[in-house]
Coordinates of C-alpha atoms in Angstrom, one line a residue:
X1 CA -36.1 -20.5 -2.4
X2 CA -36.4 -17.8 -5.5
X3 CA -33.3 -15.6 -3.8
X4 CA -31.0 -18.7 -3.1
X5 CA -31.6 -19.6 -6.3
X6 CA -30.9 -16.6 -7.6
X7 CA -27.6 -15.6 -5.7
X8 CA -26.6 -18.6 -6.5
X9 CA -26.7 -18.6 -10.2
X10 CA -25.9 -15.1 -10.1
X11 CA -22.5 -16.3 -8.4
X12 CA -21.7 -19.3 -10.9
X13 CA -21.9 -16.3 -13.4
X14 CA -19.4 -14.5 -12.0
X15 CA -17.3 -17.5 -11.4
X16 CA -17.8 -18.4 -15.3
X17 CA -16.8 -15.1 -16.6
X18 CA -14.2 -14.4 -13.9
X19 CA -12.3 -18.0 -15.1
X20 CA -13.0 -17.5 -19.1
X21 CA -11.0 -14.0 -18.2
X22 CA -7.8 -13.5 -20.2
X23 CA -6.3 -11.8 -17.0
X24 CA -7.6 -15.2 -15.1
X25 CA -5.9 -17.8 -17.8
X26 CA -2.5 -15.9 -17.7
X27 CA -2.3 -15.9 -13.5
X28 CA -2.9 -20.1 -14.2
X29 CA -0.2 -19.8 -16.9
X30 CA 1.7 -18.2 -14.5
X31 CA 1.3 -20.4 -11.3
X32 CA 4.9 -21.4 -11.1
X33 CA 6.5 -18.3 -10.9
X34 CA 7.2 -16.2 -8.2
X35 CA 4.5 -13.5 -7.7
X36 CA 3.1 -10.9 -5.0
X37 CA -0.6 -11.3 -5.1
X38 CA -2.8 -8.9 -3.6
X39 CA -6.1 -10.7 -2.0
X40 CA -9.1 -8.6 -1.0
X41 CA -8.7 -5.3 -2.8
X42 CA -11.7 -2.8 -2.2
X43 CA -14.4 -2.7 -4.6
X44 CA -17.1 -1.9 -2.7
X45 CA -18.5 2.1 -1.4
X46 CA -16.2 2.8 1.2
X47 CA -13.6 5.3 0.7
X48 CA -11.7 4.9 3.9
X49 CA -11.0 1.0 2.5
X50 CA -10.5 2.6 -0.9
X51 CA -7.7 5.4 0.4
X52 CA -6.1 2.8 2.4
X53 CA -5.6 0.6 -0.4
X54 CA -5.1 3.8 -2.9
X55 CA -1.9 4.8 -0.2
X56 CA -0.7 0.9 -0.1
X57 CA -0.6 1.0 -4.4
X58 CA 1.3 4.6 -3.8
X59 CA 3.6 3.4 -1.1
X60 CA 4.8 -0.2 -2.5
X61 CA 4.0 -0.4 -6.4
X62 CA 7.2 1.4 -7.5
X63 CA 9.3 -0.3 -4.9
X64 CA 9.0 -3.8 -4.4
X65 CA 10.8 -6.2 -6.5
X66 CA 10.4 -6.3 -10.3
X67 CA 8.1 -9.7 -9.7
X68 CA 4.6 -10.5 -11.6
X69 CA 1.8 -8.7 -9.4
X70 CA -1.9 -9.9 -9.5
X71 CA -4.6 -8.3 -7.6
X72 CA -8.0 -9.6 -7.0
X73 CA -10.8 -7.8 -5.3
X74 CA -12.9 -8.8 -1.9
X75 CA -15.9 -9.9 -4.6
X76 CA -13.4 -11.9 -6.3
X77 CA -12.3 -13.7 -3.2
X78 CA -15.5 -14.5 -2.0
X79 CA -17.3 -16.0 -5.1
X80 CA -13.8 -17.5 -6.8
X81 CA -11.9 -18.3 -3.8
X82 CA -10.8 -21.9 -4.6
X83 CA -9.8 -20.5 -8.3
X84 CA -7.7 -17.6 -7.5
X85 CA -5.9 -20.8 -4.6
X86 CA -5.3 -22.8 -7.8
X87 CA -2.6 -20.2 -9.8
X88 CA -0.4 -19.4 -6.2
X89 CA 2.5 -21.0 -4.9
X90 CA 4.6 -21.5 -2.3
X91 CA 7.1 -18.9 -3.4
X92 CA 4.5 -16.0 -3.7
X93 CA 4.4 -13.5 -1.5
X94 CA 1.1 -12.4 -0.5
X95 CA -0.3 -9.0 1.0
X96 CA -3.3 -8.3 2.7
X97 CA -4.9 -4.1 2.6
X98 CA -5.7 -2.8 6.4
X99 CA -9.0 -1.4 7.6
X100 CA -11.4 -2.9 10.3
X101 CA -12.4 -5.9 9.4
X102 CA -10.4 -8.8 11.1
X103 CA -12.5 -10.1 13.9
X104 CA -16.5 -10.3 14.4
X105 CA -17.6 -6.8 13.5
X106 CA -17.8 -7.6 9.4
X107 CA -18.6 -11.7 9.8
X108 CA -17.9 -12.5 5.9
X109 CA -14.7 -9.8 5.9
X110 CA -13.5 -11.5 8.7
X111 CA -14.2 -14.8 7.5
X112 CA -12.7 -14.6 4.8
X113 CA -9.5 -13.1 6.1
X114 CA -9.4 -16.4 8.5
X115 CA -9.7 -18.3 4.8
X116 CA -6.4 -16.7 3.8
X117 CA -4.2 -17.1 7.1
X118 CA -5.8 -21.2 6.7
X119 CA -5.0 -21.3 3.2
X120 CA -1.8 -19.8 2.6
X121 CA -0.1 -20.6 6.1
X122 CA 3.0 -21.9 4.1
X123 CA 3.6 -18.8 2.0
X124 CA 5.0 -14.7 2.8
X125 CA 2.2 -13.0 4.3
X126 CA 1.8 -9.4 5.1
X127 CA -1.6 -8.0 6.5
X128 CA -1.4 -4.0 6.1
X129 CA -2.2 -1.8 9.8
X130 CA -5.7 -3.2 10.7
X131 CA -7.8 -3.1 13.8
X132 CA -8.7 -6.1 15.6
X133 CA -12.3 -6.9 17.3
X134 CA -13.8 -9.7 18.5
X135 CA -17.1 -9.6 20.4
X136 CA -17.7 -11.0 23.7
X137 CA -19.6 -14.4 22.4
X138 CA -19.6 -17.6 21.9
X139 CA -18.9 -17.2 18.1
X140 CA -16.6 -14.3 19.4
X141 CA -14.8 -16.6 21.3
X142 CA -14.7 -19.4 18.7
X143 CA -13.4 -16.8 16.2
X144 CA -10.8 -16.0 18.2
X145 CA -9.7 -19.0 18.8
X146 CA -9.6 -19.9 15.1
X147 CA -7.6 -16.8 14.6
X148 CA -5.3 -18.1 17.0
X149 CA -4.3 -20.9 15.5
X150 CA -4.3 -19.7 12.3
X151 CA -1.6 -16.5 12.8
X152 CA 0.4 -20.0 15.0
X153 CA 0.5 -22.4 12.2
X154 CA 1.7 -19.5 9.1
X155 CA 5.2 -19.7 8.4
X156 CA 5.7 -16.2 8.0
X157 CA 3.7 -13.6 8.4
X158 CA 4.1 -9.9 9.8
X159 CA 0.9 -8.7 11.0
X160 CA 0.7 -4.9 11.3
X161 CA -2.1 -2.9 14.0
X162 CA -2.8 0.4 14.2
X163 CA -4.3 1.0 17.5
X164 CA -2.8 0.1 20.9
X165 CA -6.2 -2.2 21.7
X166 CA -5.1 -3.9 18.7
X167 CA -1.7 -4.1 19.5
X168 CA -2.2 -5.3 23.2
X169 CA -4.6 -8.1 22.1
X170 CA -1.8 -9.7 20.1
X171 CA 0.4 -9.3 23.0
X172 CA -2.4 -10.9 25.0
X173 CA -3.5 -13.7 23.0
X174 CA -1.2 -14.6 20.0
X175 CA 2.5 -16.6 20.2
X176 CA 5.5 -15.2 21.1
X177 CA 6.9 -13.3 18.1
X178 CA 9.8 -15.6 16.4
X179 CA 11.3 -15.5 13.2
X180 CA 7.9 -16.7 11.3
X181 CA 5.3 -15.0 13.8
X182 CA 5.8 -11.1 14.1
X183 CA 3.3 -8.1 14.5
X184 CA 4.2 -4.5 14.9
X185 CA 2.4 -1.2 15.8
X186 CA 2.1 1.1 12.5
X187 CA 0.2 4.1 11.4
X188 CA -3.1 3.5 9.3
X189 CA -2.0 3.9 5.5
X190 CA -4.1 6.5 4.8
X191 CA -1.8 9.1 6.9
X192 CA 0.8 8.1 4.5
X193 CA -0.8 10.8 2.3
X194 CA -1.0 14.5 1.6
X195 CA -3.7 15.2 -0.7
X196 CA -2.2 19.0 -1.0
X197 CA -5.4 20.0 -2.3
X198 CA -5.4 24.0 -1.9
X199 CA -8.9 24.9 -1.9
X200 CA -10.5 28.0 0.6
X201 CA -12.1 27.4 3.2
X202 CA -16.1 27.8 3.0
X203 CA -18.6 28.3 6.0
X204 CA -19.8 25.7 6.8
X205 CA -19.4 22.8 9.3
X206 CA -19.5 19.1 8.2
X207 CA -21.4 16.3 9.8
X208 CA -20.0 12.5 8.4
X209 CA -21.7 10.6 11.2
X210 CA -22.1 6.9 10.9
X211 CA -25.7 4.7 10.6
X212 CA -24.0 1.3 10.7
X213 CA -23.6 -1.5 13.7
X214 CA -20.7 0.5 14.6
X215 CA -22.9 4.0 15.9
X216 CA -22.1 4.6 19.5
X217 CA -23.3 8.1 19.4
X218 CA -26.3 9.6 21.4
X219 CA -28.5 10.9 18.7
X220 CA -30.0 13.7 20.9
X221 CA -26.2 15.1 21.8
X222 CA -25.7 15.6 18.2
X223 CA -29.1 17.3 17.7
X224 CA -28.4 20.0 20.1
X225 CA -25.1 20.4 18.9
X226 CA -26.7 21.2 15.6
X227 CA -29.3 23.6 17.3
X228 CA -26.3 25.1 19.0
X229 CA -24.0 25.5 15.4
X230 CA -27.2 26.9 13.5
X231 CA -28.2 29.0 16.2
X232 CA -25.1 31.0 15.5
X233 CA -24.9 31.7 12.1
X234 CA -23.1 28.4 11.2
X235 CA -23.8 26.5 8.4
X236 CA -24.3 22.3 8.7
X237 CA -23.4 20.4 5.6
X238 CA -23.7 16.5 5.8
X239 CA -21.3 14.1 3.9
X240 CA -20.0 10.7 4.0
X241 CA -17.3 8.9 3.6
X242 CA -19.2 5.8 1.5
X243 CA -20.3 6.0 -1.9
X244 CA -24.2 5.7 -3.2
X245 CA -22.7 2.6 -5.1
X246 CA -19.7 0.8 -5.5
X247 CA -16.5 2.3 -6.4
X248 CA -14.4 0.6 -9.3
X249 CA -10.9 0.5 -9.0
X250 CA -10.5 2.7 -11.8
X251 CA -12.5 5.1 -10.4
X252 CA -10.7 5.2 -7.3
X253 CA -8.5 8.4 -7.4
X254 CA -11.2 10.3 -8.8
X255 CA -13.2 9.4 -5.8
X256 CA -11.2 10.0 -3.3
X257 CA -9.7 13.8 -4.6
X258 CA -13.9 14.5 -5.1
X259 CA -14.1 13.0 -1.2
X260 CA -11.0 15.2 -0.2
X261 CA -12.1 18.5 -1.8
X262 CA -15.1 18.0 0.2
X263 CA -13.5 17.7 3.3
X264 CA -10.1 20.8 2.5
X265 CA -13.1 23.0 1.9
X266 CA -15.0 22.8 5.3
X267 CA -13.9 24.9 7.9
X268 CA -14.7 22.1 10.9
X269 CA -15.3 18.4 10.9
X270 CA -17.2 16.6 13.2
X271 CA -17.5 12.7 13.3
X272 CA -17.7 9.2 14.6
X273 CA -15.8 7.5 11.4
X274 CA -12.4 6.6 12.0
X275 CA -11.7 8.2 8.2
X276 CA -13.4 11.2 8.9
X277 CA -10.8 11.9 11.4
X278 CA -8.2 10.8 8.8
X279 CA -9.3 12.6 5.5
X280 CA -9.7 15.9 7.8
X281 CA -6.1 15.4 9.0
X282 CA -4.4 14.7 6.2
X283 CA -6.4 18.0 4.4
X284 CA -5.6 20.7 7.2
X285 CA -9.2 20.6 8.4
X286 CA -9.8 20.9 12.2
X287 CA -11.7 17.8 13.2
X288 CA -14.3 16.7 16.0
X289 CA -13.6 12.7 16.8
X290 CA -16.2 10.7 18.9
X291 CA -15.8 7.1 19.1
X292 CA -17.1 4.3 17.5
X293 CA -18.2 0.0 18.5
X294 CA -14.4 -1.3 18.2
X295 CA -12.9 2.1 19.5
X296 CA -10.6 2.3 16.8
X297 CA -11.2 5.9 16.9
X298 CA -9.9 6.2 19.9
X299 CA -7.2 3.9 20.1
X300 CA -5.7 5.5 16.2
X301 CA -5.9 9.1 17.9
X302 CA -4.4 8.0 21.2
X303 CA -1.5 6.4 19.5
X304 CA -0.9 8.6 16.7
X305 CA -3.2 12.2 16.3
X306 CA -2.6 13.6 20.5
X307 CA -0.3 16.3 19.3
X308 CA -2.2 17.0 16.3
X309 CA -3.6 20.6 17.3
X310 CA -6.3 20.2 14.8
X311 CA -8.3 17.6 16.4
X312 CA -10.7 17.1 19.5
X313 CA -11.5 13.5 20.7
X314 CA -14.6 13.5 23.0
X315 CA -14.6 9.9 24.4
X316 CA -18.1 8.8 26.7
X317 CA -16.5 10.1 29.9
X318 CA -16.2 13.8 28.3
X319 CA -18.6 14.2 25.8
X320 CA -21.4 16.2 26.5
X321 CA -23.5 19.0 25.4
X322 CA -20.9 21.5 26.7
X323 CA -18.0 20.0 25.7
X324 CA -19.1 19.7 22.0
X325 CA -19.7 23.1 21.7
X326 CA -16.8 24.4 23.4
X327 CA -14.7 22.2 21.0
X328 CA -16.3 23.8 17.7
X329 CA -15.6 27.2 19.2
X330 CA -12.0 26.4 20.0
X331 CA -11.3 24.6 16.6
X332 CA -12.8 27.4 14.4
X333 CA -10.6 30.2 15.6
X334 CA -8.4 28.5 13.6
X335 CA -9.3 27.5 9.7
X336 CA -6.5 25.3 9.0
X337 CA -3.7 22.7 10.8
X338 CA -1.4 21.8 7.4
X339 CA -0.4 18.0 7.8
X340 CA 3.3 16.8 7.9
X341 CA 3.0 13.4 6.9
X342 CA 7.0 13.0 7.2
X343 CA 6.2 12.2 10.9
X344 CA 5.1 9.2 10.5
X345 CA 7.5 8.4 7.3
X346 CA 9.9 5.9 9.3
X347 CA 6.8 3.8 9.9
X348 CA 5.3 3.4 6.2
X349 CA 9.8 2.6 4.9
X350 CA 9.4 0.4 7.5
X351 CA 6.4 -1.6 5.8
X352 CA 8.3 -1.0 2.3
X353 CA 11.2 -2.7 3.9
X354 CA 9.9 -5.6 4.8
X355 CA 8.2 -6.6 1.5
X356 CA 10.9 -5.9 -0.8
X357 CA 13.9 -7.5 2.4
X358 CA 11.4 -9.3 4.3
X359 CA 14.4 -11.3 5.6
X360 CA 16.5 -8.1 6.5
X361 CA 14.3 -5.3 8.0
X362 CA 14.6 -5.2 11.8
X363 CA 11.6 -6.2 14.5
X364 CA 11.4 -2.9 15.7
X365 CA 9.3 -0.1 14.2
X366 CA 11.9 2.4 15.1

């Protein structure tokens, strides 16, 4: 009973302080005006969520329209949901950051994403490139369903994906598109950046391996790789791409650049996190991709990374001892593949489009 107890009291504080905010009374003095509000921003330790949401401020902030903008984070949402519902109207427009999480894989994330479509059915609704799992359950199916008739009943909304699984599973299972119901295939906002960061290259080779539900990896393959790598005179350096603790918005850009440098300096990559593919991408770095629970791994490299020179995808049907190891010896004759993020630029004006002329901007990704 003690932990209830506490998490709840420990939540009514929040609430209290959250609602006695000055930022909190002005959105409530401002609930009749037109406004983009942004729900679930990241405040929690991973960085992938954080650059995708750090490339969504870069990408949009300077050119949607000159409205009132509020943002509340994930934390926010969850312990002051019916609050933050009581300063937004029918006129606001309301955006949604991409990452992972709609579906069963993270139960509260994609609860609470489910809360939003529900909530806000009536209003502008934009959810930022995401990937889309449910499991094969009873609650799986359930969820799905729910998401179903959630994305049906919204007025408007423009879903983006950025994986073809994604994208075929809303082909599959959701309404025609129409003029309120539309989803699109897009790149994943963090390979709307170029970090730039000019740093040499060190020996070493870094491991950013995953220890969550979403591990698909054989433990013992990545073991002898290591034997292998050592065995030779390489160095293995291990990184991550969460934080000890979480990261405050504030902190967010200092974060990431520290995470970056990290990444510019190594002279290889290997890993099973969807942004440990990105963040070496988008910093020059030669990168080994193995796949993860959802296969968003895959299914981003598949649609968007198979002419990238600088990465190696090993899915379960080619990975192997051998296979590893001839991919580190292939990737490390060269020490860099600079990223041209213009090739995906029609993609990201695209997105910018269709907040600031959501009326306007064509069904096509082009």
């Amino acid at each position: 009973m003690a932990p209830k107890f506490v998490k709840k009291a420990a939540s009514f504080y929040r609430r209290t302080k959250f609602c006695c905010s000055p930022r909190y009374r002005m959105f409530i003095k401002d609930r009749d005006r037109e406004k983009i509000i942004y729900l679930s921003e990241t405040d929690h330790s991973n960085l992938g969520d954080h650059a995708i949401l750090y490339a969504q401020h870069r990408l949009l902030d300077g050119e949607i329209p000159n409205l009132l903008k509020y943002s509340f984070t994930r934390r926010e949402c969850l312990f002051a949901f019916e609050q933050i519902q009581k300063g937004i109207c029918k006129q606001d427009m309301i955006l949604i950051p991409g990452g992972g999480w709609i579906g069963t894989l993270w139960k509260v994330s994609g609860e609470l994403f489910l809360s939003f479509l529900e909530t806000f059915k009536d209003n502008r609704i934009i959810v930022f490139p995401q990937t889309i799992y449910f499991e094969n359950t009873t609650y799986g199916a359930a969820q799905k369903k729910r998401f179903y008739d959630a994305v049906k009943n919204c007025k408007d909304i423009l879903l983006y994906v950025r994986d073809t699984n994604s994208y075929r599973f809303l082909q599959n299972q959701m309404p025609e598109q129409n003029r309120r119901i539309q989803y699109r295939l897009a790149p994943d906002m963090v390979l709307s950046l170029q970090p730039g960061i000019q740093m040499p290259k060190k020996e070493y080779i870094l491991f950013v391996m995953r220890q969550d539900l979403e591990k698909v990896t054989d433990d013992g393959q990545i073991e002898q790789l290591k034997k292998r790598i050592t065995d030779s005179g390489m160095e293995i350096r291990y990184g991550d791409t969460h934080t000890s603790k979480a990261v405050a918005p504030q902190n967010r850009e200092t974060a990431l650049h520290r995470k970056w440098e990290e990444f510019a300096k190594a002279r290889l990559v290997i890993t099973d996190r969807l942004h440990g593919m990105l963040f070496a991408v988008i910093n020059g770095t030669p990168c080994i991709a193995l796949d993860n629970l959802s296969n968003k791994v895959k299914g981003v490299y598949d649609e968007w990374l198979t002419d990238n020179p600088g990465v190696c995808f090993l899915n379960a049907e080619t990975l192997s001892d051998d296979a590893l190891y001839k991919c580190v010896e292939r990737l490390l004759v060269a020490s860099s593949h600079p990223y041209q993020k213009e090739v995906y630029a029609s993609y990201f004006k695209n997105m910018t489009d269709a907040a600031i002329r959501p009326k306007e901007v064509s069904n096509g990704t082009d």
